[in-house]
CSV table of C-alpha atoms in Angstrom, one decimal:
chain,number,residue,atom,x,y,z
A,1,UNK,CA,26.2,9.6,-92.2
A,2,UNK,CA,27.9,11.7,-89.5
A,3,UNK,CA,29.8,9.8,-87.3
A,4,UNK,CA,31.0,12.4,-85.0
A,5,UNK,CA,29.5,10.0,-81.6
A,6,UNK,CA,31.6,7.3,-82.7
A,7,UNK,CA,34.7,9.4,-83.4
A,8,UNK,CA,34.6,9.1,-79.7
A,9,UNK,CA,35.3,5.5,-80.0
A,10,UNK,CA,38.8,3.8,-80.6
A,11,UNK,CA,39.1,3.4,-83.9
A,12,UNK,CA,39.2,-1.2,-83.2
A,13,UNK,CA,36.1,-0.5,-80.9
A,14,UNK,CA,34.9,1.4,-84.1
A,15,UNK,CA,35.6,-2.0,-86.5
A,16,UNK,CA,34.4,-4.2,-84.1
A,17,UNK,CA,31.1,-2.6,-83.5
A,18,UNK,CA,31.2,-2.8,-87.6
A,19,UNK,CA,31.9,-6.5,-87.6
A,20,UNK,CA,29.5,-7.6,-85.1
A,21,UNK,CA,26.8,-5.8,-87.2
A,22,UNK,CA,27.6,-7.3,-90.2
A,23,UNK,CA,27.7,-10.9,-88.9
A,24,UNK,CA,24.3,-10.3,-87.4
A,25,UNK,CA,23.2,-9.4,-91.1
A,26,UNK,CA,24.8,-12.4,-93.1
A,27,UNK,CA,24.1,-15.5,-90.4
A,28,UNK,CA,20.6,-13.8,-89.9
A,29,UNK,CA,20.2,-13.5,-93.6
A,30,UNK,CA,21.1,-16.5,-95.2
A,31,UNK,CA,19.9,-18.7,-92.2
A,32,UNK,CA,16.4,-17.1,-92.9
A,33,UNK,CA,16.4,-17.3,-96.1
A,34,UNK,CA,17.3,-21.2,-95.9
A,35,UNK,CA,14.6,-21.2,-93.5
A,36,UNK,CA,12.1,-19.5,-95.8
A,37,UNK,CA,12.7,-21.8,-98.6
A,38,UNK,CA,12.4,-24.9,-96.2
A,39,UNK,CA,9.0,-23.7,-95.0
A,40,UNK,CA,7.7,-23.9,-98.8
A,41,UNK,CA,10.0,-26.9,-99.8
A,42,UNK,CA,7.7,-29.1,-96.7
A,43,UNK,CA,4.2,-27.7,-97.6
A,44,UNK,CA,4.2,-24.4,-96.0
A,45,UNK,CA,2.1,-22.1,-98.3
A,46,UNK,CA,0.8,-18.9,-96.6
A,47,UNK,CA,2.6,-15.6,-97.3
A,48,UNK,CA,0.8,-13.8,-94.3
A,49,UNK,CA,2.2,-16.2,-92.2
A,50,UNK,CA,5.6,-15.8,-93.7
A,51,UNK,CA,5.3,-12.1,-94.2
A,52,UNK,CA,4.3,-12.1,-90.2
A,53,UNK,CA,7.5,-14.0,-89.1
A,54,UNK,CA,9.8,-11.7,-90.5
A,55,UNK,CA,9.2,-9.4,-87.7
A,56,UNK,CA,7.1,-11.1,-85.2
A,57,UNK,CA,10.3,-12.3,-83.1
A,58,UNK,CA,10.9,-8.5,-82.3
A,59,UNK,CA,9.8,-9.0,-78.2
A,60,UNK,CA,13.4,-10.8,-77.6
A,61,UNK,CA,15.0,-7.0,-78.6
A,62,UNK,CA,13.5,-6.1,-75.3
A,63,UNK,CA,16.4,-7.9,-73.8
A,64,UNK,CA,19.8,-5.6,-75.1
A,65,UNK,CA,17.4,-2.7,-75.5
A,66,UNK,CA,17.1,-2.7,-71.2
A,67,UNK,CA,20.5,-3.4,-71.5
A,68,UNK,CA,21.7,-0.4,-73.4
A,69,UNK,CA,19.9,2.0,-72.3
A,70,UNK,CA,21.1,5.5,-72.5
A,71,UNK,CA,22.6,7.1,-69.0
A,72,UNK,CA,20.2,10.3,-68.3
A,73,UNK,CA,23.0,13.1,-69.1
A,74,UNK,CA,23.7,11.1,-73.2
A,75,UNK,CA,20.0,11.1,-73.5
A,76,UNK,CA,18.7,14.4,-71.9
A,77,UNK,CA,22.0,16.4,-74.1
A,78,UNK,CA,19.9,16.0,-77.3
A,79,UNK,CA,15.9,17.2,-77.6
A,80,UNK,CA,14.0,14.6,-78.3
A,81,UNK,CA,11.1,14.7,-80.6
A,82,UNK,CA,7.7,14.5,-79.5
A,83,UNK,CA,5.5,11.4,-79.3
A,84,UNK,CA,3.5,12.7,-82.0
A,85,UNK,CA,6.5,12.5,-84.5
A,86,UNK,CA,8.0,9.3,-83.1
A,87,UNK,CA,4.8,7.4,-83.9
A,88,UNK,CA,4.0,8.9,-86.9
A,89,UNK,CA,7.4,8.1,-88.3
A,90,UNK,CA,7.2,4.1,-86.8
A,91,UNK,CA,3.9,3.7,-88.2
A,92,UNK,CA,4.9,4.7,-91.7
A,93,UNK,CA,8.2,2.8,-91.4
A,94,UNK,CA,6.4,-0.6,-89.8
A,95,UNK,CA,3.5,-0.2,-93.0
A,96,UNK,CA,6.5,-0.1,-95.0
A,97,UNK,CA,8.7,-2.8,-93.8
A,98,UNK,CA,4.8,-4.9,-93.5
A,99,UNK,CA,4.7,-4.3,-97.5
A,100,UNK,CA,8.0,-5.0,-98.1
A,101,UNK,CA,8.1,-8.7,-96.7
A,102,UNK,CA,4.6,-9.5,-98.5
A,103,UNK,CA,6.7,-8.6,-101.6
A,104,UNK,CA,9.5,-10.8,-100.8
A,105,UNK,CA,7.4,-13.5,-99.1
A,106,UNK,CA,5.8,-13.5,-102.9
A,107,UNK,CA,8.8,-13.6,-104.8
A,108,UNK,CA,10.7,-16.9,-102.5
A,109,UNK,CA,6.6,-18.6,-102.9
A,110,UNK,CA,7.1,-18.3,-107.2
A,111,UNK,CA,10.3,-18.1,-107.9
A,112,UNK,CA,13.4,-20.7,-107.4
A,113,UNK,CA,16.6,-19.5,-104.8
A,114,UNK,CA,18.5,-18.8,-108.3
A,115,UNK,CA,16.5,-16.2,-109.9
A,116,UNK,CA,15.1,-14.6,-106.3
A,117,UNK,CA,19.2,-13.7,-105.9
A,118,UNK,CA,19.8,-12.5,-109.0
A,119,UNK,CA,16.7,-10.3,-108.7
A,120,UNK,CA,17.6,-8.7,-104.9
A,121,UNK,CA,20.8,-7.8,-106.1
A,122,UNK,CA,19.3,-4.8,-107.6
A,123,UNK,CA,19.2,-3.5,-104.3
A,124,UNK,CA,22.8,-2.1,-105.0
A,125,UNK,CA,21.2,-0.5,-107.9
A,126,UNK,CA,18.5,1.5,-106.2
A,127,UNK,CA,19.9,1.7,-103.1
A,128,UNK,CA,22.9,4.3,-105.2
A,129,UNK,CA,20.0,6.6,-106.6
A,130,UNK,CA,18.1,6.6,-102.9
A,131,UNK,CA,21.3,7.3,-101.1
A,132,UNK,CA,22.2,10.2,-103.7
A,133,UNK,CA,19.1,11.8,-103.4
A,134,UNK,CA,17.8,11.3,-99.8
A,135,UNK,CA,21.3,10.7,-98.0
A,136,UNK,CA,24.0,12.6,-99.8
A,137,UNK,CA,26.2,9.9,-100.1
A,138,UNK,CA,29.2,10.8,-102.3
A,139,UNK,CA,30.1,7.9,-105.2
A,140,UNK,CA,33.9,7.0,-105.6
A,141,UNK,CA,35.6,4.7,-107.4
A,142,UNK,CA,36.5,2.2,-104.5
A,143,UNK,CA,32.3,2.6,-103.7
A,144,UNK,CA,31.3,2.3,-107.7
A,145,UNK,CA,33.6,-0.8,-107.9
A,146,UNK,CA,32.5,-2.7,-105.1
A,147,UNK,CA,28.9,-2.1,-106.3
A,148,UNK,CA,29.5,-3.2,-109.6
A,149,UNK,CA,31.5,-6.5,-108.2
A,150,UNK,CA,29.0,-7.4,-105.4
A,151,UNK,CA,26.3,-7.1,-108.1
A,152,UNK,CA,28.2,-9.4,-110.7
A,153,UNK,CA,28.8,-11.5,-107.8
A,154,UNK,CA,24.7,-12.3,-106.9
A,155,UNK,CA,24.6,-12.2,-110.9
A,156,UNK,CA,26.5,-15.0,-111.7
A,157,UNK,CA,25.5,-17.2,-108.4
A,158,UNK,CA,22.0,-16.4,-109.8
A,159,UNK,CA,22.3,-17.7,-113.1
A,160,UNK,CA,24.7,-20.6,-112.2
A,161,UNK,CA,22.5,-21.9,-109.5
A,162,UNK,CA,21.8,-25.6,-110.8
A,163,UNK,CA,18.3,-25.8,-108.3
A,164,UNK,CA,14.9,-26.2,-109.8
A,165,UNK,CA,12.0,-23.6,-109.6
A,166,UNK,CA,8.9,-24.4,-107.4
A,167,UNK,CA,7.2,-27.3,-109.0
A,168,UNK,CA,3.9,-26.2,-110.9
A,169,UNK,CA,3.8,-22.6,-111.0
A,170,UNK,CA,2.5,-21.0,-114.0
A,171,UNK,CA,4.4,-18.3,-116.3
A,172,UNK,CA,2.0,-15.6,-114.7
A,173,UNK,CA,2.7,-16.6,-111.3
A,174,UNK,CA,6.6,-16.1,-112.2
A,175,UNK,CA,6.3,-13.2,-113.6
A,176,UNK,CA,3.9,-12.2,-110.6
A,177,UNK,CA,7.2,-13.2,-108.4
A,178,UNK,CA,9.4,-12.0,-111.0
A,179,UNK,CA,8.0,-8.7,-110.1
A,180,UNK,CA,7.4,-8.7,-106.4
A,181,UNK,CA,11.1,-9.3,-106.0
A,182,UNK,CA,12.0,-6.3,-108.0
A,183,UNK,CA,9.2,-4.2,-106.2
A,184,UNK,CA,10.9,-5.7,-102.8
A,185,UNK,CA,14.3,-5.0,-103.2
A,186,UNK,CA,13.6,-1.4,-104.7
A,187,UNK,CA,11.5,-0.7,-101.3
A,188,UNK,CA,13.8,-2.2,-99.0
A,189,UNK,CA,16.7,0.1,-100.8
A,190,UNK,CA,14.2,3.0,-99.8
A,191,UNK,CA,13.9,1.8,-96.6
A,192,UNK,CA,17.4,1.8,-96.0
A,193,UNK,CA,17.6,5.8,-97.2
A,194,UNK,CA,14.7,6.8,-95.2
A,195,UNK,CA,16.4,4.9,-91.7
A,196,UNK,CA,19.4,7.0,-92.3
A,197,UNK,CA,17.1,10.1,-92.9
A,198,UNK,CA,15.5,9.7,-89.3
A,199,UNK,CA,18.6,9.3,-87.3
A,200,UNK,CA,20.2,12.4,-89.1
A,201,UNK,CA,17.0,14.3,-89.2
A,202,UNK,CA,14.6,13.2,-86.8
A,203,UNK,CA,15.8,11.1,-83.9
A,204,UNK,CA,19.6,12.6,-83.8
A,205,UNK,CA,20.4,10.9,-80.8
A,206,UNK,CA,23.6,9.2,-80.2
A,207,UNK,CA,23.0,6.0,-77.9
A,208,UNK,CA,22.3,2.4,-79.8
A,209,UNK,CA,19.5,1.6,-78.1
A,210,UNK,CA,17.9,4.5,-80.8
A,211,UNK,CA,18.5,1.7,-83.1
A,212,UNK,CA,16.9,-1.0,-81.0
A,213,UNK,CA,13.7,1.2,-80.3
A,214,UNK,CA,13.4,1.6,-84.4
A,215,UNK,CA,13.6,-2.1,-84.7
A,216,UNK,CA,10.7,-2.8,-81.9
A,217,UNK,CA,8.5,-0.1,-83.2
A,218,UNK,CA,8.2,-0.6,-86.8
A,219,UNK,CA,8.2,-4.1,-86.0
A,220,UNK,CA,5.8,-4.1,-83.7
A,221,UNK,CA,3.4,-2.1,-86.3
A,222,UNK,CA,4.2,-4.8,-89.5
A,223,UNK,CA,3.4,-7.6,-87.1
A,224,UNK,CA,0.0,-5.9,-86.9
A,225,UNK,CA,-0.5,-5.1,-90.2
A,226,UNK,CA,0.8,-8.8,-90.9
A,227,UNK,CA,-1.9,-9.9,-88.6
A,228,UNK,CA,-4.4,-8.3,-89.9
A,229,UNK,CA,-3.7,-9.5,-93.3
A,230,UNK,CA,-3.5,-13.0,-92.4
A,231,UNK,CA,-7.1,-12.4,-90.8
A,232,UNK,CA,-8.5,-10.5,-93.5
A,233,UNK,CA,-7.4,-13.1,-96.0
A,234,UNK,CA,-8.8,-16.0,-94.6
A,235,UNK,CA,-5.4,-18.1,-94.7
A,236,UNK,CA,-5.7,-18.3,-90.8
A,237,UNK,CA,-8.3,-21.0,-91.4
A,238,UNK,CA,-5.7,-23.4,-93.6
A,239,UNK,CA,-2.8,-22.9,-91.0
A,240,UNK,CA,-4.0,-26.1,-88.8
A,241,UNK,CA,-4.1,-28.1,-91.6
A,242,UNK,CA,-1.1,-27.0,-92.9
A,243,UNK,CA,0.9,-27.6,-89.9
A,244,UNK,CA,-1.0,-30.9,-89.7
A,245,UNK,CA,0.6,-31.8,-93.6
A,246,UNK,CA,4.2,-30.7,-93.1
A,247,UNK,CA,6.3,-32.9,-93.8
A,248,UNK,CA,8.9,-32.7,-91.4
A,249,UNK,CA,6.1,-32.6,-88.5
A,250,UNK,CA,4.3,-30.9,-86.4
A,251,UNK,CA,7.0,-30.0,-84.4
A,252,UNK,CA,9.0,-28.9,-87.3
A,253,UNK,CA,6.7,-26.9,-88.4
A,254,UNK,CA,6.4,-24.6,-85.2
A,255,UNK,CA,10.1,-24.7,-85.0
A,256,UNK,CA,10.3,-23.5,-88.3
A,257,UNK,CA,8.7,-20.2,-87.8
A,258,UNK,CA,9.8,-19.7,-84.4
A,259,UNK,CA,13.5,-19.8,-85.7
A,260,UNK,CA,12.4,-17.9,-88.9
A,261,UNK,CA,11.2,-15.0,-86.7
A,262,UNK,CA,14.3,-15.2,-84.3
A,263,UNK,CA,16.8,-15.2,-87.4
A,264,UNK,CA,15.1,-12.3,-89.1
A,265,UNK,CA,15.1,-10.0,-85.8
A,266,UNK,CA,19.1,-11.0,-85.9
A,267,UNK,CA,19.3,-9.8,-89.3
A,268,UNK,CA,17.2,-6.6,-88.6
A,269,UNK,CA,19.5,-5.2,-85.8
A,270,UNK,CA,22.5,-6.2,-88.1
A,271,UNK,CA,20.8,-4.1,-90.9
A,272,UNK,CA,19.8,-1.4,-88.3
A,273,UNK,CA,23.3,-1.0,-86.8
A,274,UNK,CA,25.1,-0.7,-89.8
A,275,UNK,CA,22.7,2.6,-90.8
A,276,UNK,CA,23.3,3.9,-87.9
A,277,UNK,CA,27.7,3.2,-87.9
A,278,UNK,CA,28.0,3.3,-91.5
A,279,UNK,CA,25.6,3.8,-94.0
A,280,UNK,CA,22.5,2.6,-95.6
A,281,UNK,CA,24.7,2.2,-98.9
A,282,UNK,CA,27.2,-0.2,-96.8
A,283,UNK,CA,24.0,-1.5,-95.2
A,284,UNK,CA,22.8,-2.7,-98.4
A,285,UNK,CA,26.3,-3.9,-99.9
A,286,UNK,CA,26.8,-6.3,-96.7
A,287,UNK,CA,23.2,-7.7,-97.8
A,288,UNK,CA,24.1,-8.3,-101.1
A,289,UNK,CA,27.7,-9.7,-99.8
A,290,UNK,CA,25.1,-12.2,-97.3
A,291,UNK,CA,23.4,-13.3,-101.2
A,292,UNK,CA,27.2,-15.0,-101.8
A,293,UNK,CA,27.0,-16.5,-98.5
A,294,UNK,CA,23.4,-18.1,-99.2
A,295,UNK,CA,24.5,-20.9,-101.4
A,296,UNK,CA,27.7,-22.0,-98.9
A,297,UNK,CA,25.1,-22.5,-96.4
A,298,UNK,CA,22.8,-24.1,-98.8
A,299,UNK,CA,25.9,-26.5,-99.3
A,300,UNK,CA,25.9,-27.3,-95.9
A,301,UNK,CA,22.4,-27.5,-95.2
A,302,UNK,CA,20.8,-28.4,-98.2
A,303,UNK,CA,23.5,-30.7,-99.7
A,304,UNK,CA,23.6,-28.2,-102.8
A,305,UNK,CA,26.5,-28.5,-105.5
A,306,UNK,CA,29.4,-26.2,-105.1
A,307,UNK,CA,31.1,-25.7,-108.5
A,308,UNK,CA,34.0,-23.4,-110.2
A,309,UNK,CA,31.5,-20.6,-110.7
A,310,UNK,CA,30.1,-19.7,-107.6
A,311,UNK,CA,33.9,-20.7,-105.4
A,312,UNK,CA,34.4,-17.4,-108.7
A,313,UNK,CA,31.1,-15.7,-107.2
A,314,UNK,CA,32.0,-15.8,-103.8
A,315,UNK,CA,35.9,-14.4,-104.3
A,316,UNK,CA,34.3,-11.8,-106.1
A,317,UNK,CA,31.8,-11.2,-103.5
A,318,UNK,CA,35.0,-10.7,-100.7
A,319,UNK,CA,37.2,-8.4,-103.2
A,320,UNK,CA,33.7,-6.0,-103.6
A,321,UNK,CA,33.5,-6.5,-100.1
A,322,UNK,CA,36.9,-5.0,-99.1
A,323,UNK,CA,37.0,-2.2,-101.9
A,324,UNK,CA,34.3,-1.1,-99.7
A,325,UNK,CA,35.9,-1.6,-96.8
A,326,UNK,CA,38.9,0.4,-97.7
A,327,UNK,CA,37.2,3.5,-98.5
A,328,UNK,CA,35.5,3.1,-95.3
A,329,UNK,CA,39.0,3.3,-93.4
A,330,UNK,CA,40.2,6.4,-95.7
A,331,UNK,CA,36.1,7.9,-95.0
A,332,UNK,CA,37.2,7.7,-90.8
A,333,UNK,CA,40.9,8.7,-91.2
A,334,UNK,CA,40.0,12.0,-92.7
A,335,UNK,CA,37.0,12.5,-90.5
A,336,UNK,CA,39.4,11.7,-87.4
A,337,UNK,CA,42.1,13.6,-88.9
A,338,UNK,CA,39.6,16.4,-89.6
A,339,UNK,CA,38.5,16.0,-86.2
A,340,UNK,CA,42.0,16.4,-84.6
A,341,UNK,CA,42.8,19.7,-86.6
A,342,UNK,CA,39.5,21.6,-85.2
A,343,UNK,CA,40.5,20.4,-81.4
A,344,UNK,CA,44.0,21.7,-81.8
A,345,UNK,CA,43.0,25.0,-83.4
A,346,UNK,CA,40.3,24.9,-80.8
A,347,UNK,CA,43.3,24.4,-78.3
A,348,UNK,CA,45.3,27.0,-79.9
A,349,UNK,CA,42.6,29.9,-79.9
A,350,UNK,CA,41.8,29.2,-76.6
A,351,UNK,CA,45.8,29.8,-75.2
């Protein structure tokens, strides 16, 4: 992705813009993950309502949106595109991002935390084709290594993890899970791509709030379609009585999904920011880095077992994790350096 609005930056102001991204993605991840599984472990069994969670907390982006908005000169030096355009491209993104958490909310309902890992680790996979096709995005060894690592990382957590499936679910309904998981993680890959696409093609604007004001929108639209489908399906009728039967409460229960939607909008902006600094490849690796993290918090949480092969997973996890790091540094010392050489023969022409 061109990065030529935050060659401006200091290059720590840079990393640390980096690093607050990417622990909004893993805490928001893994804590809504943890809380995804809870809300099925106590009785909680409608996917609208999970599907609608995973962006209905978008409202509290209002808050750093007003906060960073863009001075009138930043945002009146690019042309922006008309409203026309802006809603056609949040309304196919928020459709998306709807379908996409059905799928997922599917897979977590059928399939136990073990396999559903293994399974959205192929997001690496797909996310390499997307990014080569729709983004450009150059493969080198450092980026091919920690892809493969990060991927054998989720692998063997997946396959390791000691936890029981959901109770009672047929071999259909796995395989029905088996493949929403797949479909999921192949969409969200896409959806990554298509992010980067609009902020290099369509939105070209330099200011983070642009990332903010994707997040609301196409939040704002899969909360509607989520709505609608929760309506539609009649599993709006069964939510009292489901709230009534948790088993942690009443109270619980409305915590659950309050916290659910509030982690998930985290996550979002973490995802969000990290296409719009990085790239939707680096997006997806710190995603797949947050699957690692899943099962320390599990260990803390849940009281899971920590053993020899996921303390193996996680190192793995961190040495993916800074191959792709590294290339990252060389990636902005040639663009800076790049930079330097066109200002000085700039300077030079114009004496």
């Amino acid at each position: 992705m061109d990065q030529t609005p935050f060659l401006k930056l200091k290059r720590w102001q840079w990393w640390l813009l980096v690093a607050i991204n990417i622990f909004f993605l893993i805490a928001g991840q893994a804590a809504a993950v943890l809380l995804g599984r809870f809300y099925y472990d106590q009785g909680g069994n409608s996917k609208w309502m999970a599907t609608l969670v995973q962006t209905a907390g978008f409202p509290i982006l209002f808050f750093p949106f007003f906060l960073l908005r863009p001075s009138r000169e930043s945002s009146a030096s690019t042309t922006s595109p008309s409203i026309k355009t802006l809603a056609l491209l949040y309304f196919v993104l928020g459709v998306l991002v709807a379908g996409d958490n059905m799928l997922y909310s599917v897979g977590l309902l059928y399939l136990s935390a073990s396999t559903y890992s293994l399974i959205c680790a192929t997001q690496l996979a797909f996310n390499a084709v997307f990014s080569f096709f729709l983004n450009s995005q150059k493969f080198t060894a450092l980026i091919l290594n920690s892809v493969v690592i990060l991927s054998l990382s989720a692998a063997l957590i997946a396959v390791n993890d000691d936890s029981e499936g959901p109770s009672g679910v047929s071999k259909r309904k796995f395989l029905l899970g088996f493949l929403c998981t797949l479909g999921a993680s192949a969409l969200y890959s896409l959806l990554l791509s298509l992010m980067q696409l609009s902020f290099q093609k369509v939105l070209k604007k330099e200011t983070f709030s642009v990332v903010l004001e994707m997040q609301i929108y196409t939040s704002l639209v899969a909360s509607c379609v989520s709505t609608v489908g929760l309506f539609a399906s009649g599993e709006w009728k069964t939510l009292h009585h489901e709230m009534e039967d948790f088993n942690s409460g009443r109270v619980s229960y409305v915590l659950t999904l309050v916290w659910t939607a509030v982690t998930w909008q985290v996550c979002a902006v973490g995802v969000v920011g990290l296409i719009f600094v990085v790239s939707s490849l680096f997006s997806n690796v710190i995603s797949t880095l947050s699957l690692a993290v899943t099962p320390l918090a599990a260990l803390v949480v849940f009281h899971d077992k920590m053993n020899g092969v996921k303390v193996i997973a996680m190192l793995l996890a961190l040495c993916g994790f800074a191959s792709y790091i590294y290339q990252n540094y060389l990636d902005d010392k040639k663009a800076r350096r790049s930079q330097t050489d066109v200002q000085e023969s700039h300077d030079n022409s114009s004496h």
